[in-house]
Short mmCIF file of C-alpha atoms in Angstrom, two decimals:
data_model
loop_
_atom_site.label_atom_id
_atom_site.label_comp_id
_atom_site.label_asym_id
_atom_site.label_seq_id
_atom_site.Cartn_x
_atom_site.Cartn_y
_atom_site.Cartn_z
CA MET A 201 20.81 28.27 -72.85
CA MET A 202 24.21 26.77 -72.23
CA SER A 203 26.57 25.65 -74.99
CA GLY A 204 23.95 25.87 -77.72
CA GLY A 205 21.35 23.92 -75.75
CA ASP A 206 17.79 24.44 -76.87
CA LEU A 207 16.11 23.65 -73.54
CA ASP A 208 14.14 20.73 -74.93
CA GLY A 209 15.12 18.37 -72.15
CA ASP A 210 18.83 19.18 -72.08
CA VAL A 211 20.30 18.47 -68.65
CA TYR A 212 22.99 20.63 -67.04
CA PHE A 213 25.20 20.16 -64.03
CA VAL A 214 26.48 23.28 -62.29
CA ALA A 215 28.80 22.95 -59.30
CA TRP A 216 30.07 25.50 -56.82
CA ASP A 217 31.51 22.94 -54.41
CA LYS A 218 35.19 23.89 -54.13
CA GLU A 219 36.14 20.38 -52.99
CA LEU A 220 34.60 18.91 -56.13
CA ILE A 221 36.04 21.38 -58.62
CA SER A 222 39.47 21.64 -56.97
CA HIS A 223 40.47 18.47 -58.84
CA ILE A 224 40.06 20.18 -62.22
CA LYS A 225 43.34 21.53 -63.59
CA PRO A 226 43.31 24.67 -65.77
CA GLU A 227 44.79 22.73 -68.70
CA GLN A 228 41.78 20.41 -68.59
CA ILE A 229 39.40 23.26 -69.35
CA HIS A 230 38.78 23.97 -73.03
CA GLU A 231 36.82 26.59 -74.88
CA PRO A 232 33.55 25.28 -76.30
CA ALA A 233 33.55 24.19 -79.93
CA ASP A 234 32.37 26.72 -82.47
CA TYR A 235 29.92 24.93 -84.74
CA SER A 236 28.22 26.63 -87.63
CA LYS A 237 24.46 27.09 -87.63
CA ASN A 238 22.43 24.43 -89.40
CA GLU A 239 20.55 25.10 -92.59
CA LEU A 240 17.34 23.45 -93.66
CA ILE A 241 17.66 20.94 -96.45
CA LYS A 242 15.49 21.30 -99.50
CA GLU A 243 15.47 17.59 -100.27
CA LYS A 244 12.37 15.56 -99.45
CA PRO A 245 10.79 12.26 -100.51
CA ASP A 246 9.24 12.05 -103.98
CA SER A 247 5.76 11.42 -102.60
CA ASP A 248 3.69 12.52 -99.61
CA ASP A 249 3.29 8.92 -98.43
CA LEU A 250 4.13 8.54 -94.72
CA ALA A 251 6.15 5.38 -95.41
CA ASP A 252 8.39 7.31 -97.83
CA TYR A 253 9.06 9.95 -95.17
CA PHE A 254 9.85 7.24 -92.63
CA VAL A 255 12.37 5.58 -94.97
CA PHE A 256 13.79 9.02 -95.85
CA TYR A 257 14.37 9.68 -92.15
CA LEU A 258 15.88 6.26 -91.41
CA GLN A 259 18.34 6.58 -94.29
CA ARG A 260 19.61 9.91 -92.95
CA ASP A 261 19.51 9.35 -89.19
CA VAL A 262 23.13 8.39 -88.48
CA LEU A 263 23.57 9.65 -84.91
CA GLY A 264 24.15 6.17 -83.48
CA THR A 265 26.71 5.29 -86.13
CA VAL A 266 28.63 8.56 -85.81
CA SER A 267 28.52 8.43 -81.99
CA ASN A 268 29.89 4.88 -81.97
CA LEU A 269 32.65 5.89 -84.40
CA TRP A 270 33.57 8.85 -82.18
CA LEU A 271 33.71 6.70 -79.04
CA THR A 272 35.75 3.97 -80.74
CA LEU A 273 38.24 6.45 -82.15
CA CYS A 274 38.57 8.29 -78.83
CA ASP A 275 39.21 4.97 -77.09
CA HIS A 276 41.79 4.10 -79.74
CA TYR A 277 43.71 7.35 -79.19
CA GLY A 278 43.50 7.18 -75.41
CA GLU A 279 43.14 9.98 -72.88
CA LYS A 280 43.77 12.77 -75.43
CA GLY A 281 41.49 11.16 -78.03
CA PRO A 282 38.69 13.73 -77.90
CA GLU A 283 41.25 16.45 -78.69
CA LYS A 284 42.39 14.80 -81.95
CA GLU A 285 41.33 16.50 -85.17
CA ASP A 286 39.33 13.57 -86.55
CA CYS A 287 37.50 13.13 -83.22
CA ILE A 288 36.62 16.83 -83.25
CA ALA A 289 35.27 16.43 -86.79
CA LEU A 290 33.12 13.50 -85.62
CA SER A 291 31.93 15.62 -82.68
CA HIS A 292 30.69 18.22 -85.13
CA MET A 293 28.89 15.51 -87.10
CA CYS A 294 27.24 14.34 -83.87
CA SER A 295 26.15 17.91 -83.18
CA VAL A 296 24.45 18.05 -86.58
CA ALA A 297 23.02 14.53 -86.40
CA VAL A 298 21.52 14.88 -82.91
CA ASP A 299 19.03 17.51 -84.11
CA PHE A 300 18.51 16.17 -87.64
CA ALA A 301 14.79 15.64 -87.07
CA LYS A 302 14.41 19.29 -86.02
CA HIS A 303 16.38 21.20 -88.63
CA GLY A 304 16.65 18.74 -91.51
CA GLU A 305 20.42 18.97 -91.97
CA CYS A 306 21.95 15.53 -92.07
CA VAL A 307 25.40 13.99 -92.10
CA SER A 308 26.19 12.11 -95.30
CA ARG A 309 27.35 8.53 -94.97
#
């Protein structure tokens, strides 16, 4: 499992072609982010009604919003945008939000 992937459809690209990777400069290579492990939330809807669970999920599923914020902010900063502190914070939020349905931890709005 690469970079915290859970092999549930994650796609990887591995290249040994020296011509392809010769264009990558050492300063362009960064260590992977160190994100903390997720914890299960104890919160749940007040009833066992399926509609309540659906609304509960929709209110907490913010991956699209956080991803769009990250992309907009990175574009605003330019080429070094993803390296900025607030973009890194949004990256961590995306990491949590992408698996919200699996582990139950969500990003607050």
